[in-house]
Amino acid sequence: MKQQLDPWGSSNIENYNRLMKEFGITPFSGILKKVKKPSLYMKRGIIYGHIGFQEVLNAINKKEKFVMLTGLMPSGAMHMGHKLVADQMVYYQSLGAECFITVADVESYLTRNISIEDARKTAVEEYLLSYIALGLKPKNCHFYFQSNGSVGYNNLSKYVSKKITFNGVKSLYGDITPGKIVSALTQVADILHPELEEFGGPRPVVVPVGSDQHPHMLLSRDIATRMKEYGFVLPAATYNKFLPGLMGVDTKMSSSKEESFISLKDTEDIVEKKIKKYAFSGGRTTLKEHRKKGGKPEVDVSYQWLTFLEENDSKLKKIYNNYKSGKLLSGELKEILIEKLNKFLKDHQRKREKARKIVDKFLE
Ligand code: TRP
């Protein structure tokens, strides 16, 4: 069956290699060596693909101006999966990027029926505070709401419609509604507007996202090519793998399914309870069998989460080997993850409270 990429669906990726072939995503491995200070996610292959990243890399390596732009869907709790994109914002900011972060409140209103008011609250309370706690700085950072963009941005979101056909949109998105079309064009304006003269003019832009956003990137690049008079540098994207949901390595984390995620506000007890109860185990049914045959790290959610969280390669390798050989039991592996998560969350939650003092700097 043909794989589908639906930004408004719950498409789960089974095979990243096939996905890249079918959708014109370039493997990140080919460019990794040229990145001077690769992030952990780049080194681990969690950022597995890109489109047009070379242009951004040139700017980084030559210390020229570039932009990092991405968006958040304010539809519920910020969870560990969302942390992936937040870490990338902080990474690019540390390399000198001017950052644009959009709150997709118009999109969440049109496609998920979330009120603009609720969306705004969620964006600040769940997301922005955590971004600051993760290291995002107010300098050179524009945090804005789709419902409250500048005149230039708003006009761009309409002008871009001139460059597409209805069939083009249908072939990119499949089933589409007027609300989805407006959301898609708003996102195109999000991605292209930093290159308007009033926002700094044409320069490379990188959009770190999950693979489901790829159709929006294709649309943005297509429209940018046709808007010759603006001189846009084609926006680039990097694609990260999803952190799997707790219920299994091929399940998706979703803010509407409590048993699928760990939120950045979860307490120690909740973390322990959720991991013990829900995290799918690659262990064997009996102790004897486990010692003899060893665990299956490939399907073990706790192990897979550690590949995103444990920065020390040799520690991770040791866990892998011990689990695979049967020396480490499933319960013990879960304990390692619980400890890692709770240590991170304790510190994070303390930083979130401190972040309240400077949150207004992002909202002016
Ligand atoms: N559609 C994105 C999501 O569902 C949110 C978003 C809006 C976005 N504008 C964007 C993401 C621009 C990246 C770039 O999460």
mmCIF file of C-alpha atoms and ligand atoms in Angstrom:
data_model
loop_
_atom_site.group_PDB
_atom_site.id
_atom_site.type_symbol
_atom_site.label_atom_id
_atom_site.label_comp_id
_atom_site.label_asym_id
_atom_site.label_seq_id
_atom_site.Cartn_x
_atom_site.Cartn_y
_atom_site.Cartn_z
ATOM 1 C CA MET A 1 0.000 0.000 0.000
ATOM 2 C CA LYS A 2 1.206 3.506 -0.774
ATOM 3 C CA GLN A 3 2.244 5.364 2.336
ATOM 4 C CA GLN A 4 0.417 8.556 3.125
ATOM 5 C CA LEU A 5 1.567 11.790 4.635
ATOM 6 C CA ASP A 6 -1.385 13.601 6.121
ATOM 7 C CA PRO A 7 -0.597 16.667 8.227
ATOM 8 C CA TRP A 8 -4.088 16.441 9.748
ATOM 9 C CA GLY A 9 -4.216 12.666 10.160
ATOM 10 C CA SER A 10 -2.399 10.251 12.396
ATOM 11 C CA SER A 11 -0.200 8.645 9.772
ATOM 12 C CA ASN A 12 2.429 6.505 11.345
ATOM 13 C CA ILE A 13 5.677 5.949 9.461
ATOM 14 C CA GLU A 14 6.644 2.326 9.058
ATOM 15 C CA ASN A 15 9.656 2.635 6.860
ATOM 16 C CA TYR A 16 11.687 5.823 6.656
ATOM 17 C CA ASN A 17 13.768 4.674 3.694
ATOM 18 C CA ARG A 18 10.698 4.013 1.618
ATOM 19 C CA LEU A 19 9.197 7.283 2.734
ATOM 20 C CA MET A 20 12.230 9.212 1.524
ATOM 21 C CA LYS A 21 12.166 7.511 -1.879
ATOM 22 C CA GLU A 22 8.473 8.102 -2.397
ATOM 23 C CA PHE A 23 8.361 11.712 -1.238
ATOM 24 C CA GLY A 24 11.646 13.198 -2.382
ATOM 25 C CA ILE A 25 13.261 13.534 1.029
ATOM 26 C CA THR A 26 17.082 13.364 0.971
ATOM 27 C CA PRO A 27 18.799 11.166 3.609
ATOM 28 C CA PHE A 28 20.504 13.345 6.229
ATOM 29 C CA SER A 29 23.436 10.901 6.438
ATOM 30 C CA GLY A 30 24.846 12.295 3.191
ATOM 31 C CA ILE A 31 25.280 15.765 4.648
ATOM 32 C CA LEU A 32 26.082 14.924 8.271
ATOM 33 C CA LYS A 33 29.865 14.997 7.818
ATOM 34 C CA LYS A 34 29.707 18.607 6.675
ATOM 35 C CA VAL A 35 27.924 19.773 9.823
ATOM 36 C CA LYS A 36 30.604 21.152 12.133
ATOM 37 C CA LYS A 37 28.664 20.855 15.373
ATOM 38 C CA PRO A 38 25.981 18.245 14.746
ATOM 39 C CA SER A 39 23.268 17.888 17.367
ATOM 40 C CA LEU A 40 22.665 14.612 19.173
ATOM 41 C CA TYR A 41 19.572 14.026 17.038
ATOM 42 C CA MET A 42 21.617 14.472 13.868
ATOM 43 C CA LYS A 43 24.330 12.095 15.064
ATOM 44 C CA ARG A 44 21.816 9.465 16.137
ATOM 45 C CA GLY A 45 19.932 9.529 12.824
ATOM 46 C CA ILE A 46 16.810 10.776 14.610
ATOM 47 C CA ILE A 47 16.955 13.645 12.152
ATOM 48 C CA TYR A 48 16.931 11.253 9.236
ATOM 49 C CA GLY A 49 16.129 13.387 6.234
ATOM 50 C CA HIS A 50 16.050 16.864 4.747
ATOM 51 C CA ILE A 51 15.070 18.892 1.768
ATOM 52 C CA GLY A 52 17.344 21.745 0.692
ATOM 53 C CA PHE A 53 19.426 21.794 3.884
ATOM 54 C CA GLN A 54 22.712 22.396 2.016
ATOM 55 C CA GLU A 55 21.816 26.063 1.570
ATOM 56 C CA VAL A 56 21.306 26.496 5.317
ATOM 57 C CA LEU A 57 24.496 24.613 6.075
ATOM 58 C CA ASN A 58 26.497 26.931 3.818
ATOM 59 C CA ALA A 59 25.148 29.928 5.727
ATOM 60 C CA ILE A 60 25.965 28.318 9.085
ATOM 61 C CA ASN A 61 29.478 27.393 8.019
ATOM 62 C CA LYS A 62 30.167 30.849 6.574
ATOM 63 C CA LYS A 63 28.546 32.542 9.564
ATOM 64 C CA GLU A 64 26.003 34.219 7.321
ATOM 65 C CA LYS A 65 22.473 35.119 8.289
ATOM 66 C CA PHE A 66 19.878 32.368 8.396
ATOM 67 C CA VAL A 67 16.479 31.716 9.913
ATOM 68 C CA MET A 68 14.967 28.878 11.922
ATOM 69 C CA LEU A 69 11.201 28.822 11.690
ATOM 70 C CA THR A 70 8.793 26.303 13.090
ATOM 71 C CA GLY A 71 5.318 26.100 14.549
ATOM 72 C CA LEU A 72 3.391 24.509 17.358
ATOM 73 C CA MET A 73 -0.091 23.092 17.435
ATOM 74 C CA PRO A 74 -1.647 24.361 20.681
ATOM 75 C CA SER A 75 -4.000 21.432 21.149
ATOM 76 C CA GLY A 76 -3.065 20.004 24.528
ATOM 77 C CA ALA A 77 -0.184 19.016 26.758
ATOM 78 C CA MET A 78 3.374 19.477 25.558
ATOM 79 C CA HIS A 79 4.882 16.010 25.760
ATOM 80 C CA MET A 80 8.295 14.411 25.329
ATOM 81 C CA GLY A 81 7.707 14.048 21.590
ATOM 82 C CA HIS A 82 7.267 17.803 21.222
ATOM 83 C CA LYS A 83 10.523 18.347 23.063
ATOM 84 C CA LEU A 84 12.351 17.136 19.972
ATOM 85 C CA VAL A 85 11.446 20.181 17.907
ATOM 86 C CA ALA A 86 12.015 22.513 20.878
ATOM 87 C CA ASP A 87 15.562 21.179 21.299
ATOM 88 C CA GLN A 88 16.175 21.910 17.638
ATOM 89 C CA MET A 89 14.999 25.516 18.009
ATOM 90 C CA VAL A 90 17.492 25.996 20.819
ATOM 91 C CA TYR A 91 20.225 24.301 18.787
ATOM 92 C CA TYR A 92 19.785 26.582 15.773
ATOM 93 C CA GLN A 93 19.516 29.658 17.968
ATOM 94 C CA SER A 94 22.856 28.729 19.524
ATOM 95 C CA LEU A 95 24.333 28.601 16.007
ATOM 96 C CA GLY A 96 23.164 32.160 15.374
ATOM 97 C CA ALA A 97 19.767 31.675 13.727
ATOM 98 C CA GLU A 98 17.107 34.330 13.914
ATOM 99 C CA CYS A 99 14.148 32.354 15.267
ATOM 100 C CA PHE A 100 10.498 32.573 14.253
ATOM 101 C CA ILE A 101 8.037 30.415 16.175
ATOM 102 C CA THR A 102 4.408 30.452 15.189
ATOM 103 C CA VAL A 103 1.472 29.396 17.301
ATOM 104 C CA ALA A 104 -0.908 27.655 14.896
ATOM 105 C CA ASP A 105 -4.008 28.999 16.626
ATOM 106 C CA VAL A 106 -5.806 29.689 13.351
ATOM 107 C CA GLU A 107 -5.082 26.134 12.198
ATOM 108 C CA SER A 108 -6.205 24.605 15.506
ATOM 109 C CA TYR A 109 -9.407 26.665 15.356
ATOM 110 C CA LEU A 110 -10.167 25.715 11.756
ATOM 111 C CA THR A 111 -9.221 22.050 11.839
ATOM 112 C CA ARG A 112 -9.668 21.020 15.491
ATOM 113 C CA ASN A 113 -12.279 23.435 16.742
ATOM 114 C CA ILE A 114 -10.118 24.816 19.533
ATOM 115 C CA SER A 115 -11.048 28.389 20.456
ATOM 116 C CA ILE A 116 -8.462 31.069 19.775
ATOM 117 C CA GLU A 117 -8.514 31.954 23.442
ATOM 118 C CA ASP A 118 -7.811 28.392 24.630
ATOM 119 C CA ALA A 119 -5.137 27.980 21.987
ATOM 120 C CA ARG A 120 -3.319 31.058 23.267
ATOM 121 C CA LYS A 121 -3.403 29.903 26.856
ATOM 122 C CA THR A 122 -2.098 26.458 25.913
ATOM 123 C CA ALA A 123 0.636 27.963 23.752
ATOM 124 C CA VAL A 124 2.060 30.019 26.601
ATOM 125 C CA GLU A 125 1.408 27.766 29.579
ATOM 126 C CA GLU A 126 2.339 24.449 27.964
ATOM 127 C CA TYR A 127 4.774 25.349 25.234
ATOM 128 C CA LEU A 128 6.469 28.712 25.630
ATOM 129 C CA LEU A 129 7.384 28.163 29.289
ATOM 130 C CA SER A 130 8.919 24.813 28.396
ATOM 131 C CA TYR A 131 10.793 26.272 25.418
ATOM 132 C CA ILE A 132 12.354 28.849 27.733
ATOM 133 C CA ALA A 133 13.174 26.145 30.273
ATOM 134 C CA LEU A 134 14.871 24.169 27.497
ATOM 135 C CA GLY A 135 17.068 27.162 26.692
ATOM 136 C CA LEU A 136 15.257 29.391 24.197
ATOM 137 C CA LYS A 137 16.347 33.016 24.531
ATOM 138 C CA PRO A 138 14.254 36.127 23.769
ATOM 139 C CA LYS A 139 17.012 37.765 21.768
ATOM 140 C CA ASN A 140 16.553 37.334 18.025
ATOM 141 C CA CYS A 141 13.386 35.337 18.605
ATOM 142 C CA HIS A 142 9.921 36.141 17.267
ATOM 143 C CA PHE A 143 7.163 34.203 18.956
ATOM 144 C CA TYR A 144 3.870 35.049 17.263
ATOM 145 C CA PHE A 145 0.281 33.900 16.836
ATOM 146 C CA GLN A 146 -1.175 33.138 13.403
ATOM 147 C CA SER A 147 -4.271 35.102 14.449
ATOM 148 C CA ASN A 148 -2.201 38.154 15.235
ATOM 149 C CA GLY A 149 0.419 38.417 12.505
ATOM 150 C CA SER A 150 1.554 41.619 10.800
ATOM 151 C CA VAL A 151 -0.173 43.097 7.759
ATOM 152 C CA GLY A 152 2.647 41.884 5.496
ATOM 153 C CA TYR A 153 2.302 38.337 6.812
ATOM 154 C CA ASN A 154 -1.475 38.349 6.502
ATOM 155 C CA ASN A 155 -1.402 39.646 2.973
ATOM 156 C CA LEU A 156 1.191 37.053 1.996
ATOM 157 C CA SER A 157 -1.090 34.277 3.276
ATOM 158 C CA LYS A 158 -3.655 35.424 0.693
ATOM 159 C CA TYR A 159 -1.337 36.292 -2.183
ATOM 160 C CA VAL A 160 0.184 32.790 -2.178
ATOM 161 C CA SER A 161 -3.193 31.363 -3.292
ATOM 162 C CA LYS A 162 -2.608 32.893 -6.713
ATOM 163 C CA LYS A 163 0.199 30.462 -7.396
ATOM 164 C CA ILE A 164 -1.615 27.164 -6.898
ATOM 165 C CA THR A 165 -4.392 25.183 -8.553
ATOM 166 C CA PHE A 166 -7.130 23.209 -6.869
ATOM 167 C CA ASN A 167 -5.863 20.005 -8.475
ATOM 168 C CA GLY A 168 -2.365 20.745 -7.237
ATOM 169 C CA VAL A 169 -3.643 21.087 -3.695
ATOM 170 C CA LYS A 170 -5.710 17.909 -3.969
ATOM 171 C CA SER A 171 -2.807 15.883 -5.250
ATOM 172 C CA LEU A 172 -0.639 17.049 -2.339
ATOM 173 C CA TYR A 173 -3.182 16.605 0.457
ATOM 174 C CA GLY A 174 -5.792 14.158 -0.787
ATOM 175 C CA ASP A 175 -9.121 14.936 0.822
ATOM 176 C CA ILE A 176 -9.154 18.633 1.524
ATOM 177 C CA THR A 177 -11.629 21.111 2.981
ATOM 178 C CA PRO A 178 -11.706 24.932 2.742
ATOM 179 C CA GLY A 179 -10.460 25.103 6.343
ATOM 180 C CA LYS A 180 -7.516 22.876 5.521
ATOM 181 C CA ILE A 181 -6.658 24.955 2.454
ATOM 182 C CA VAL A 182 -6.623 28.147 4.526
ATOM 183 C CA SER A 183 -4.484 26.389 7.156
ATOM 184 C CA ALA A 184 -2.045 25.189 4.505
ATOM 185 C CA LEU A 185 -1.717 28.646 2.939
ATOM 186 C CA THR A 186 -1.305 30.231 6.355
ATOM 187 C CA GLN A 187 1.522 27.803 6.971
ATOM 188 C CA VAL A 188 3.099 28.725 3.639
ATOM 189 C CA ALA A 189 3.000 32.365 4.775
ATOM 190 C CA ASP A 190 4.554 31.333 8.109
ATOM 191 C CA ILE A 191 7.404 29.679 6.265
ATOM 192 C CA LEU A 192 8.009 32.381 3.648
ATOM 193 C CA HIS A 193 7.352 35.614 5.549
ATOM 194 C CA PRO A 194 10.753 35.900 7.300
ATOM 195 C CA GLU A 195 12.114 36.494 3.786
ATOM 196 C CA LEU A 196 9.895 39.509 3.143
ATOM 197 C CA GLU A 197 11.865 42.764 3.107
ATOM 198 C CA GLU A 198 10.201 43.983 6.311
ATOM 199 C CA PHE A 199 11.390 40.854 8.163
ATOM 200 C CA GLY A 200 14.956 40.904 6.911
ATOM 201 C CA GLY A 201 14.738 39.929 3.241
ATOM 202 C CA PRO A 202 15.702 36.738 1.391
ATOM 203 C CA ARG A 203 18.002 34.370 3.291
ATOM 204 C CA PRO A 204 18.119 30.627 4.015
ATOM 205 C CA VAL A 205 15.364 29.300 6.271
ATOM 206 C CA VAL A 206 15.331 25.906 7.979
ATOM 207 C CA VAL A 207 12.077 24.394 9.218
ATOM 208 C CA PRO A 208 12.631 21.504 11.653
ATOM 209 C CA VAL A 209 9.519 19.296 11.643
ATOM 210 C CA GLY A 210 8.146 15.766 11.747
ATOM 211 C CA SER A 211 7.582 13.995 8.444
ATOM 212 C CA ASP A 212 3.832 14.649 8.399
ATOM 213 C CA GLN A 213 4.549 18.315 7.605
ATOM 214 C CA HIS A 214 6.389 17.451 4.376
ATOM 215 C CA PRO A 215 3.426 18.283 2.059
ATOM 216 C CA HIS A 216 3.444 21.832 3.469
ATOM 217 C CA MET A 217 7.141 22.111 2.654
ATOM 218 C CA LEU A 218 6.594 20.953 -0.923
ATOM 219 C CA LEU A 219 3.810 23.489 -1.303
ATOM 220 C CA SER A 220 5.912 26.294 0.202
ATOM 221 C CA ARG A 221 8.861 25.541 -2.054
ATOM 222 C CA ASP A 222 6.656 25.292 -5.116
ATOM 223 C CA ILE A 223 4.980 28.615 -4.380
ATOM 224 C CA ALA A 224 8.316 30.275 -3.528
ATOM 225 C CA THR A 225 9.646 29.236 -6.938
ATOM 226 C CA ARG A 226 6.675 30.854 -8.649
ATOM 227 C CA MET A 227 6.817 34.122 -6.706
ATOM 228 C CA LYS A 228 9.878 35.271 -8.618
ATOM 229 C CA GLU A 229 9.374 38.940 -7.788
ATOM 230 C CA TYR A 230 10.106 38.224 -4.092
ATOM 231 C CA GLY A 231 13.459 36.539 -4.681
ATOM 232 C CA PHE A 232 12.831 33.914 -1.985
ATOM 233 C CA VAL A 233 15.610 31.487 -1.166
ATOM 234 C CA LEU A 234 13.755 28.136 -1.177
ATOM 235 C CA PRO A 235 12.961 27.181 2.414
ATOM 236 C CA ALA A 236 14.634 23.996 3.681
ATOM 237 C CA ALA A 237 13.351 21.416 6.136
ATOM 238 C CA THR A 238 14.798 18.693 8.291
ATOM 239 C CA TYR A 239 12.657 15.734 9.285
ATOM 240 C CA ASN A 240 12.868 13.977 12.603
ATOM 241 C CA LYS A 241 11.606 10.545 13.488
ATOM 242 C CA PHE A 242 8.782 10.496 15.991
ATOM 243 C CA LEU A 243 9.398 9.460 19.546
ATOM 244 C CA PRO A 244 7.152 6.373 19.731
ATOM 245 C CA GLY A 245 4.064 6.263 21.935
ATOM 246 C CA LEU A 246 4.375 4.264 25.146
ATOM 247 C CA MET A 247 2.115 1.495 23.862
ATOM 248 C CA GLY A 248 4.562 0.290 21.209
ATOM 249 C CA VAL A 249 7.337 1.324 18.832
ATOM 250 C CA ASP A 250 4.846 1.551 15.975
ATOM 251 C CA THR A 251 2.309 3.657 17.885
ATOM 252 C CA LYS A 252 2.099 7.422 17.841
ATOM 253 C CA MET A 253 2.191 9.703 20.821
ATOM 254 C CA SER A 254 -0.896 11.828 21.050
ATOM 255 C CA SER A 255 -1.821 14.556 23.523
ATOM 256 C CA SER A 256 -5.351 13.209 23.584
ATOM 257 C CA LYS A 257 -4.251 9.730 24.738
ATOM 258 C CA GLU A 258 -2.991 9.853 28.330
ATOM 259 C CA GLU A 259 -1.511 6.360 28.143
ATOM 260 C CA SER A 260 0.602 7.238 25.099
ATOM 261 C CA PHE A 261 2.839 10.015 26.414
ATOM 262 C CA ILE A 262 4.807 11.576 29.257
ATOM 263 C CA SER A 263 4.087 15.278 29.548
ATOM 264 C CA LEU A 264 6.669 17.840 30.555
ATOM 265 C CA LYS A 265 4.530 18.580 33.602
ATOM 266 C CA ASP A 266 4.083 14.986 34.788
ATOM 267 C CA THR A 267 5.093 14.318 38.388
ATOM 268 C CA GLU A 268 7.502 11.600 39.542
ATOM 269 C CA ASP A 269 4.659 9.292 40.564
ATOM 270 C CA ILE A 270 2.840 9.632 37.274
ATOM 271 C CA VAL A 271 6.013 8.955 35.305
ATOM 272 C CA GLU A 272 6.726 5.847 37.313
ATOM 273 C CA LYS A 273 3.159 4.623 37.014
ATOM 274 C CA LYS A 274 2.872 5.281 33.291
ATOM 275 C CA ILE A 275 6.182 3.661 32.366
ATOM 276 C CA LYS A 276 5.548 0.601 34.526
ATOM 277 C CA LYS A 277 2.003 0.170 33.313
ATOM 278 C CA TYR A 278 2.150 1.179 29.660
ATOM 279 C CA ALA A 279 5.685 1.192 28.208
ATOM 280 C CA PHE A 280 5.717 -1.781 25.847
ATOM 281 C CA SER A 281 8.341 -4.288 26.854
ATOM 282 C CA GLY A 282 10.642 -6.286 24.603
ATOM 283 C CA GLY A 283 11.355 -8.685 27.451
ATOM 284 C CA ARG A 284 10.547 -12.408 27.454
ATOM 285 C CA THR A 285 7.630 -13.970 29.294
ATOM 286 C CA THR A 286 9.614 -15.798 31.942
ATOM 287 C CA LEU A 287 12.803 -14.902 33.733
ATOM 288 C CA LYS A 288 14.389 -18.103 32.553
ATOM 289 C CA GLU A 289 13.594 -17.433 28.938
ATOM 290 C CA HIS A 290 14.784 -13.827 29.232
ATOM 291 C CA ARG A 291 18.131 -14.852 30.669
ATOM 292 C CA LYS A 292 18.513 -17.442 27.927
ATOM 293 C CA LYS A 293 17.321 -15.593 24.830
ATOM 294 C CA GLY A 294 17.727 -11.970 25.893
ATOM 295 C CA GLY A 295 15.384 -9.005 25.378
ATOM 296 C CA LYS A 296 14.400 -7.320 22.144
ATOM 297 C CA PRO A 297 15.584 -3.696 22.250
ATOM 298 C CA GLU A 298 14.172 -3.020 18.755
ATOM 299 C CA VAL A 299 10.603 -3.274 20.005
ATOM 300 C CA ASP A 300 11.164 -2.168 23.595
ATOM 301 C CA VAL A 301 9.750 1.328 24.082
ATOM 302 C CA SER A 302 11.906 2.057 27.140
ATOM 303 C CA TYR A 303 15.053 1.275 25.204
ATOM 304 C CA GLN A 304 13.876 3.246 22.188
ATOM 305 C CA TRP A 305 13.149 6.263 24.373
ATOM 306 C CA LEU A 306 16.661 6.045 25.786
ATOM 307 C CA THR A 307 18.060 6.385 22.256
ATOM 308 C CA PHE A 308 16.479 9.876 22.280
ATOM 309 C CA LEU A 309 17.388 10.704 25.878
ATOM 310 C CA GLU A 310 20.692 9.100 26.847
ATOM 311 C CA GLU A 311 23.374 11.349 25.418
ATOM 312 C CA ASN A 312 26.278 9.133 26.388
ATOM 313 C CA ASP A 313 26.908 6.697 23.528
ATOM 314 C CA SER A 314 28.857 4.151 25.532
ATOM 315 C CA LYS A 315 26.251 4.090 28.320
ATOM 316 C CA LEU A 316 23.541 3.504 25.738
ATOM 317 C CA LYS A 317 25.536 0.757 24.073
ATOM 318 C CA LYS A 318 26.067 -0.985 27.376
ATOM 319 C CA ILE A 319 22.334 -0.911 28.097
ATOM 320 C CA TYR A 320 21.681 -2.339 24.638
ATOM 321 C CA ASN A 321 24.189 -5.155 25.061
ATOM 322 C CA ASN A 322 23.053 -6.050 28.561
ATOM 323 C CA TYR A 323 19.427 -6.125 27.541
ATOM 324 C CA LYS A 324 20.050 -8.081 24.374
ATOM 325 C CA SER A 325 22.109 -10.680 26.233
ATOM 326 C CA GLY A 326 19.501 -11.144 28.940
ATOM 327 C CA LYS A 327 21.636 -9.714 31.727
ATOM 328 C CA LEU A 328 19.357 -6.710 32.124
ATOM 329 C CA LEU A 329 15.708 -7.405 32.872
ATOM 330 C CA SER A 330 12.778 -5.504 31.469
ATOM 331 C CA GLY A 331 11.855 -4.087 34.883
ATOM 332 C CA GLU A 332 15.421 -2.909 35.401
ATOM 333 C CA LEU A 333 15.449 -1.242 32.008
ATOM 334 C CA LYS A 334 12.245 0.567 32.925
ATOM 335 C CA GLU A 335 13.894 1.767 36.137
ATOM 336 C CA ILE A 336 16.748 3.255 34.117
ATOM 337 C CA LEU A 337 14.276 5.171 31.965
ATOM 338 C CA ILE A 338 12.171 6.295 34.936
ATOM 339 C CA GLU A 339 15.236 7.653 36.689
ATOM 340 C CA LYS A 340 16.448 9.421 33.568
ATOM 341 C CA LEU A 341 13.046 11.003 32.910
ATOM 342 C CA ASN A 342 12.451 12.084 36.483
ATOM 343 C CA LYS A 343 15.863 13.638 36.816
ATOM 344 C CA PHE A 344 15.284 15.631 33.652
ATOM 345 C CA LEU A 345 11.697 16.595 34.558
ATOM 346 C CA LYS A 346 12.537 17.756 38.069
ATOM 347 C CA ASP A 347 15.088 20.188 36.729
ATOM 348 C CA HIS A 348 12.855 21.164 33.818
ATOM 349 C CA GLN A 349 9.876 21.947 36.033
ATOM 350 C CA ARG A 350 12.004 24.133 38.266
ATOM 351 C CA LYS A 351 13.226 26.020 35.192
ATOM 352 C CA ARG A 352 9.646 26.375 33.940
ATOM 353 C CA GLU A 353 8.698 28.261 37.103
ATOM 354 C CA LYS A 354 11.697 30.544 36.704
ATOM 355 C CA ALA A 355 10.727 31.108 33.063
ATOM 356 C CA ARG A 356 7.556 32.910 34.168
ATOM 357 C CA LYS A 357 9.712 35.893 35.038
ATOM 358 C CA ILE A 358 10.843 36.423 31.455
ATOM 359 C CA VAL A 359 7.921 35.038 29.475
ATOM 360 C CA ASP A 360 6.655 38.564 28.703
ATOM 361 C CA LYS A 361 9.820 39.313 26.776
ATOM 362 C CA PHE A 362 8.607 36.861 24.136
ATOM 363 C CA LEU A 363 5.103 38.266 23.992
ATOM 364 C CA GLU A 364 5.768 41.955 23.328
HETATM 365 N N1 TRP B 1 0.919 22.474 11.056
HETATM 366 C C1 TRP B 1 1.856 22.434 12.142
HETATM 367 C C2 TRP B 1 1.438 21.300 13.093
HETATM 368 O O1 TRP B 1 0.445 20.658 12.890
HETATM 369 C C3 TRP B 1 1.956 23.747 12.870
HETATM 370 C C4 TRP B 1 2.558 24.832 12.032
HETATM 371 C C5 TRP B 1 1.924 25.960 11.615
HETATM 372 C C6 TRP B 1 3.889 24.886 11.506
HETATM 373 N N2 TRP B 1 2.770 26.740 10.888
HETATM 374 C C7 TRP B 1 3.960 26.116 10.788
HETATM 375 C C8 TRP B 1 4.992 24.039 11.549
HETATM 376 C C9 TRP B 1 5.120 26.465 10.138
HETATM 377 C C10 TRP B 1 6.148 24.411 10.890
HETATM 378 C C11 TRP B 1 6.213 25.624 10.184
HETATM 379 O O2 TRP B 1 2.102 21.030 14.066
#
